Amino acid sequence: MPEENGEFYGKHGEPRKYDANFRGPIANRSCTDIVCCVLFVLAVLGYIAVGILAWTQGDPRKVIYPTDSEGQFCGQAGTPLEKKPVLFYFNIMKCASPMVLLEFQCPTTQMCVEKCPDRFLTLLNAFKSKEDFTYYKKFCKSGVSDSMRETQILALGLCPAMLMPSKSFTRRCFPALGQRDGVITVGNNTHFDDGSGKKRDAKDLVDGVKNATVAIEARQVVMKIFEDYTQSWYWILLGLVIAMLTSLLFIVLMRFLAGVMVWIMVALVILVIGYGIFHCYMEYAALKGRPGADVTLQDLGFQSDFTVYLQIRQTWLAFMIILAIVELIIILILIFLRKRILIAIALIKEGSKAIGAMMCSLFYPLFTFLLLAMVIAYWAVTAVFLSTSNEPVYKVFNESKCEYSRMTCDPANYSKTAMKTQCPDSECLFAFYGGETVYHKYLIGLQFYNVFLFFWCANFVTALGQMTLAGAFASYYWAFNKSDDLPACPVFSSLGRCLRYHVGTLAFGSLILSIIQIIRVLLEYLDHKLKGAHNKCTKFLLCCLKCCFWCLEKFIKFLNRNAYIMTAIYGKNFCTAARDAFFLLMRNIIRVAVLDKVTDFLLFLGKLLIVGLVGVFAFFFFSGRVKAFEDTAPHLNYYWVPILTVAIGSYLIAHGFFSVYAMAVDTLFLCFLEDVERNDGSPERPYLMPESLRKLLNKKNTARYAE
């Protein structure tokens, strides 16, 4: 094999030499990468300062509450507008499209009201009935009296020219748009009076019929999904609890029956996917001859009701082909790598023993999850406060030509300014949130810093978990007598070493990874901004860059993981540990390329099995296919919403538990490679690997040390 060739060793460093005093993670170590440690501490202090600055300048009410033309918050408790939570637009047609309203820059008067109008009514018709005029005044500014004439009210901009049926969406009154026989309607009418006596088409309310249809359907889908979550959240929670218990059960069983459990997992994954293929075929066959079932997905196009796709034969055919390909790939991998799978199972068995010797390692991901939750929460809160730390900007909006149009203004004394004198029909209305101070000029920089520190801190927390578990599992492998030589609390001892000596190393590795991730974010941002404007050459270049940095991120994650293992064992700085780990892996490239990846594949099958079992259970429960669950299951618009949520959540939960196994296997694998280089099985240099692994590799110790 190439790893036994002297020339190969020379290219990738010298193999480890026997050291009689080596007993696993060294105790005598010093602080590593101090410069990076200091830099990280300063960066975190700066991050805290940014958070404090954002919290003093920001106002989340700008996100929670809509803002009227005077910059007041609708529905805010303790204010005169407390009982007026909805924003009403005087002339919705000036907003061009309902989607533009989400940008808060509609050039019309906006005021807070108790609820949206529910009828068609013009100001002219409202004057004919006292009851109608009383209702109409709910949507007018203060100062309107019964003695005022219609023309006077409109000239002063106190009331809208007309009302139309509207619905509240994101606390804003949107026209109650709908469709009837493919025609856009508002309040079930295709036409409406615009207040000046003219009849307008309902489609004039939106920027084109097509865009209006998409807006309507998208809103309906979002509302239905939200409704499904409110109906099924407790069942989703129950599904996630089942996923957690199933994952824990698998881990416990693997502690005692690792080899059997691996083969059971492989068999069950094949059976679950096989059942999926069979189910897809049965659905495909059942739709044969049914009217409309032979329509192609391309002809069907996008449908807001996703259950429509399940009535098409081509959908089930696509599912069946995809599952068949996955099944074939898994079977071929198992056939060609069956010998390596035996070695991988031996590593998993040893990992099971290591986890069994320190059961608290199973619960360490909860600590990592808690720290990550704190980092995510801090980032999200800071981002919200930064984005809401702008000041309200008022601009001139007018009907006729005006040289001051869209210029900034002060609403407090606008009626006395030259702008109002020269443009009598203009108004000074709230436009958006912005600012021109030094703080506001560098606001985008603070947002960038917030994102970058989020990546750095999140990667640091993940790295801390990896190095902590690596140190604990390395202590287990290098212990001659597992019961006597293993530290009393290996996980906590390893965590203490990491925090005392290697914060700088963790910061260094996570900094490199964060820089690559922030570059990927910038590339995605650039691609989004230039979408539709760049040519094919630029698009190809951006695609290549995104692909290259994706690959680079994967490589750095792999290198960092192994560097942390070497640091946990030898206490070296990041660069030295990364070099030693890389050379060690290169000297054993065949074992790395096959054995380590096969182990990852087997653990992935375990996660896939848990997701499959919980997902199948969720499918039969929420879809109502089983009569026993028909009365218990909630009635949903889209039953795939809770199924997909349970499946994704189950994978994340299973990944959390199996990540301990993955770290155990990776650490033991690196220790195993060093064991092969350090020792030769002689009485003076016995192998520390388990007997089962020695047999598979044709290695053995002499009689005095044989197990």
XYZ file of C-alpha atoms in Angstrom, residues 282-640:
359
model
C -49.663 1.745 -6.387
C -50.638 5.410 -6.533
C -49.360 5.608 -10.121
C -51.392 2.544 -11.116
C -54.531 3.722 -9.271
C -54.588 6.958 -11.298
C -54.557 5.111 -14.614
C -57.558 6.085 -16.705
C -58.700 8.775 -14.283
C -59.695 12.013 -16.116
C -56.944 14.638 -15.969
C -54.397 12.302 -14.366
C -52.231 12.139 -17.517
C -51.568 15.888 -17.581
C -47.825 16.638 -17.443
C -46.283 18.731 -14.689
C -45.072 21.222 -17.299
C -48.598 21.737 -18.636
C -50.029 21.976 -15.121
C -47.629 24.739 -14.070
C -47.595 26.262 -10.581
C -50.624 25.565 -8.386
C -51.163 27.036 -4.932
C -53.036 23.889 -3.894
C -50.174 21.391 -3.834
C -52.539 18.440 -3.432
C -53.341 18.879 -7.133
C -49.895 17.481 -7.984
C -50.735 14.264 -6.129
C -53.574 13.661 -8.594
C -51.116 13.552 -11.509
C -49.536 10.234 -12.538
C -46.291 11.929 -13.556
C -45.731 13.124 -9.958
C -45.802 9.571 -8.574
C -43.680 8.343 -11.481
C -41.021 10.955 -10.647
C -41.099 9.982 -6.946
C -40.781 6.304 -7.879
C -37.781 6.901 -10.188
C -35.975 9.046 -7.584
C -36.476 6.462 -4.823
C -35.411 3.630 -7.153
C -32.164 5.455 -7.994
C -31.460 6.058 -4.285
C -32.189 2.386 -3.525
C -29.860 1.218 -6.305
C -27.023 3.491 -5.163
C -27.286 2.237 -1.568
C -27.296 -1.425 -2.662
C -24.280 -0.930 -4.952
C -22.335 0.809 -2.171
C -23.111 -2.055 0.202
C -21.977 -4.666 -2.373
C -18.680 -3.051 -3.364
C -17.692 -1.835 0.097
C -18.821 -4.813 2.185
C -15.305 -5.501 3.546
C -14.783 -1.876 4.498
C -18.198 -1.883 6.135
C -16.980 -4.589 8.524
C -14.083 -2.364 9.589
C -16.433 0.597 9.875
C -18.737 -1.475 12.093
C -15.738 -2.297 14.310
C -15.058 1.447 14.655
C -18.715 2.080 15.464
C -18.589 -0.691 18.083
C -15.577 0.941 19.680
C -17.358 4.286 19.490
C -20.316 2.689 21.275
C -18.015 1.469 24.041
C -16.456 4.924 24.357
C -19.872 6.580 24.608
C -20.966 3.914 27.098
C -17.951 4.734 29.257
C -18.969 8.424 29.321
C -22.754 8.605 28.858
C -22.756 12.322 29.603
C -21.254 12.815 26.129
C -24.709 11.989 24.704
C -26.141 15.065 26.366
C -23.295 17.429 25.461
C -25.080 18.440 22.189
C -27.769 19.991 24.409
C -25.115 22.341 25.811
C -23.958 23.158 22.276
C -27.560 23.703 21.212
C -28.124 26.064 24.146
C -25.055 28.144 23.238
C -26.066 28.216 19.564
C -29.582 29.300 20.539
C -28.086 32.187 22.544
C -25.884 33.219 19.593
C -28.803 33.062 17.155
C -31.083 34.977 19.525
C -28.458 37.713 20.086
C -27.860 38.032 16.344
C -31.595 38.174 15.536
C -32.384 40.755 18.237
C -29.405 42.909 17.246
C -30.382 42.683 13.569
C -33.943 43.791 14.369
C -32.774 46.727 16.470
C -30.223 47.778 13.843
C -32.779 47.620 11.052
C -35.245 49.688 13.106
C -32.766 52.325 14.289
C -33.490 54.635 11.372
C -35.447 57.851 11.811
C -38.775 58.568 10.094
C -38.329 60.417 6.793
C -41.164 62.588 5.468
C -41.485 63.573 1.809
C -43.689 65.796 -0.308
C -46.435 63.940 -2.195
C -48.621 65.788 -4.656
C -51.287 65.327 -7.325
C -50.152 67.972 -9.834
C -46.697 68.985 -11.039
C -44.512 70.348 -8.243
C -40.804 71.147 -8.116
C -40.640 69.971 -4.502
C -42.089 66.536 -5.268
C -40.434 63.711 -3.271
C -38.241 66.176 -1.344
C -37.915 65.769 2.416
C -40.128 67.940 4.598
C -41.146 68.593 8.194
C -44.797 67.731 8.886
C -44.934 69.917 12.010
C -44.943 73.237 10.144
C -45.418 72.155 6.530
C -48.617 74.166 6.055
C -46.640 77.401 6.562
C -43.727 76.606 4.257
C -43.061 77.788 0.692
C -43.496 74.200 -0.496
C -47.164 74.213 0.543
C -47.679 77.716 -0.868
C -46.343 76.815 -4.332
C -47.935 73.335 -4.324
C -51.271 73.777 -2.502
C -52.429 70.195 -3.215
C -49.231 68.640 -1.829
C -48.899 66.861 1.517
C -45.956 66.065 3.808
C -46.351 62.349 4.472
C -44.293 59.667 6.153
C -42.274 57.848 3.442
C -39.862 55.425 5.101
C -37.235 55.048 7.806
C -33.760 56.396 7.103
C -31.308 59.017 8.324
C -28.217 61.007 7.365
C -26.212 61.034 10.605
C -22.814 59.341 10.956
C -24.498 56.429 12.696
C -26.976 55.935 9.854
C -24.246 56.199 7.203
C -22.347 53.295 8.775
C -25.471 51.285 9.575
C -24.850 48.855 6.717
C -21.344 48.275 8.114
C -22.777 47.461 11.529
C -25.203 45.005 9.939
C -22.290 43.354 8.135
C -20.344 43.169 11.413
C -23.392 41.609 13.073
C -23.608 38.899 10.402
C -19.862 38.212 10.451
C -19.707 37.906 14.242
C -22.745 35.643 14.116
C -20.857 33.243 11.830
C -17.699 33.506 13.936
C -19.464 32.876 17.267
C -21.625 30.065 15.861
C -18.591 28.323 14.358
C -16.690 28.856 17.621
C -19.453 27.132 19.611
C -19.516 24.224 17.152
C -15.716 23.960 17.282
C -15.785 23.969 21.094
C -18.140 20.984 21.034
C -15.963 19.109 18.541
C -12.722 19.639 20.468
C -14.355 18.808 23.797
C -15.715 15.478 22.560
C -12.449 14.736 20.716
C -10.437 15.147 23.918
C -12.812 12.888 25.835
C -12.811 10.101 23.234
C -9.041 10.317 22.762
C -8.649 9.782 26.526
C -10.672 6.611 26.142
C -8.692 5.219 23.183
C -5.221 5.759 24.635
C -6.101 4.372 28.066
C -4.338 1.007 28.564
C -6.900 -0.001 31.164
C -10.244 1.580 30.238
C -11.686 1.400 33.750
C -8.598 2.630 35.660
C -6.754 4.979 33.282
C -9.816 6.921 32.093
C -10.285 10.304 33.892
C -13.189 10.590 36.324
C -15.051 13.174 34.189
C -13.430 13.016 30.736
C -15.959 15.320 29.039
C -15.687 18.059 31.670
C -11.899 17.641 31.853
C -11.671 18.076 28.085
C -13.989 21.110 28.184
C -11.798 22.672 30.873
C -8.631 22.156 28.770
C -10.313 23.724 25.733
C -11.439 26.833 27.582
C -8.175 27.216 29.497
C -5.630 26.623 26.731
C -7.220 26.553 23.274
C -9.726 29.391 22.899
C -7.307 30.992 20.425
C -7.093 27.811 18.338
C -10.872 27.496 18.250
C -11.149 31.171 17.292
C -8.521 30.760 14.540
C -10.240 27.801 12.901
C -13.702 29.329 13.171
C -12.392 32.663 11.807
C -11.115 31.020 8.624
C -14.426 29.231 8.156
C -16.406 32.420 8.870
C -14.464 34.405 6.265
C -15.307 31.800 3.631
C -18.967 31.770 4.695
C -19.254 35.561 4.595
C -17.727 35.547 1.100
C -20.396 33.044 0.070
C -23.066 35.345 1.516
C -21.635 38.300 -0.414
C -21.614 36.253 -3.624
C -25.270 35.320 -3.093
C -26.093 38.974 -2.375
C -24.220 40.079 -5.500
C -25.975 37.444 -7.579
C -29.342 38.606 -6.260
C -28.603 42.277 -6.949
C -27.320 41.619 -10.469
C -30.077 39.179 -11.374
C -31.484 40.118 -14.746
C -28.710 42.660 -15.386
C -25.583 40.555 -15.911
C -24.697 38.670 -19.061
C -24.124 34.922 -19.408
C -20.361 35.273 -18.883
C -20.851 37.069 -15.563
C -23.492 34.567 -14.537
C -21.137 31.687 -15.330
C -18.312 33.345 -13.375
C -20.532 33.886 -10.326
C -21.729 30.288 -10.529
C -18.118 29.030 -10.629
C -17.141 31.213 -7.678
C -20.089 30.001 -5.614
C -19.249 26.396 -6.445
C -15.545 26.858 -5.586
C -16.256 28.518 -2.251
C -18.821 25.835 -1.412
C -16.166 23.172 -1.980
C -13.613 25.223 -0.037
C -16.013 25.538 2.904
C -16.519 21.753 2.969
C -12.750 21.161 2.891
C -12.068 23.694 5.663
C -14.763 22.094 7.843
C -13.121 18.694 7.316
C -9.636 20.077 8.023
C -10.784 22.047 11.086
C -12.495 18.998 12.548
C -9.324 16.918 12.353
C -7.144 19.836 13.501
C -9.277 20.165 16.642
C -8.796 16.456 17.330
C -4.993 16.833 17.103
C -5.083 19.931 19.311
C -7.208 18.093 21.874
C -4.591 15.308 21.978
C -1.260 17.163 21.681
C -2.136 20.740 22.693
C -0.564 22.323 19.593
C -1.599 25.506 17.808
C -4.032 25.466 14.917
C -1.570 25.558 12.021
C 0.640 22.804 13.450
C -2.355 20.649 14.358
C -3.921 21.153 10.915
C -0.637 20.242 9.217
C -0.141 17.125 11.355
C -3.736 16.011 10.810
C -3.543 16.624 7.067
C -0.258 14.734 6.689
C -1.544 11.868 8.844
C -4.624 11.584 6.645
C -2.564 11.851 3.461
C -0.278 9.054 4.656
C -3.404 6.915 4.979
C -5.360 8.345 2.078
C -6.937 5.028 1.047
C -8.270 4.344 4.524
C -9.529 7.928 4.783
C -11.217 7.898 1.382
C -12.963 4.587 1.981
C -13.165 3.621 5.636
C -13.967 6.992 7.204
C -16.525 7.852 4.539
C -18.155 4.420 4.834
C -18.591 5.057 8.554
C -20.175 8.428 7.823
C -22.437 6.695 5.303
C -23.601 4.123 7.869
C -24.355 6.829 10.423
C -26.211 8.776 7.729
C -28.332 5.675 7.094
C -29.198 5.686 10.801
C -30.411 9.288 10.570
C -32.256 8.480 7.352
C -33.975 5.528 9.028
C -35.222 7.631 11.953
C -36.520 10.303 9.565
C -38.142 7.595 7.429
C -39.864 5.850 10.349
C -41.160 9.054 11.930
C -42.019 10.495 8.493
C -44.046 7.427 7.470
C -45.917 7.524 10.782
C -46.609 11.257 10.303
C -47.787 10.621 6.725
C -50.357 8.008 7.717
C -51.523 10.109 10.674
C -51.917 13.531 9.023
C -53.114 12.273 5.626
C -55.967 10.297 7.193
C -55.079 7.147 5.253
C -55.551 5.017 8.399
C -59.144 4.790 9.652
C -58.020 4.584 13.294
C -56.612 8.128 13.031
C -59.434 9.721 10.999
C -61.224 11.211 14.014
C -58.034 12.065 15.910
C -56.016 13.763 13.149
C -56.635 17.509 12.630
C -58.379 18.651 9.446
C -55.763 20.535 7.434
C -55.519 22.462 4.175
C -52.118 20.936 3.343
C -51.305 17.774 5.265
C -47.742 17.909 3.929
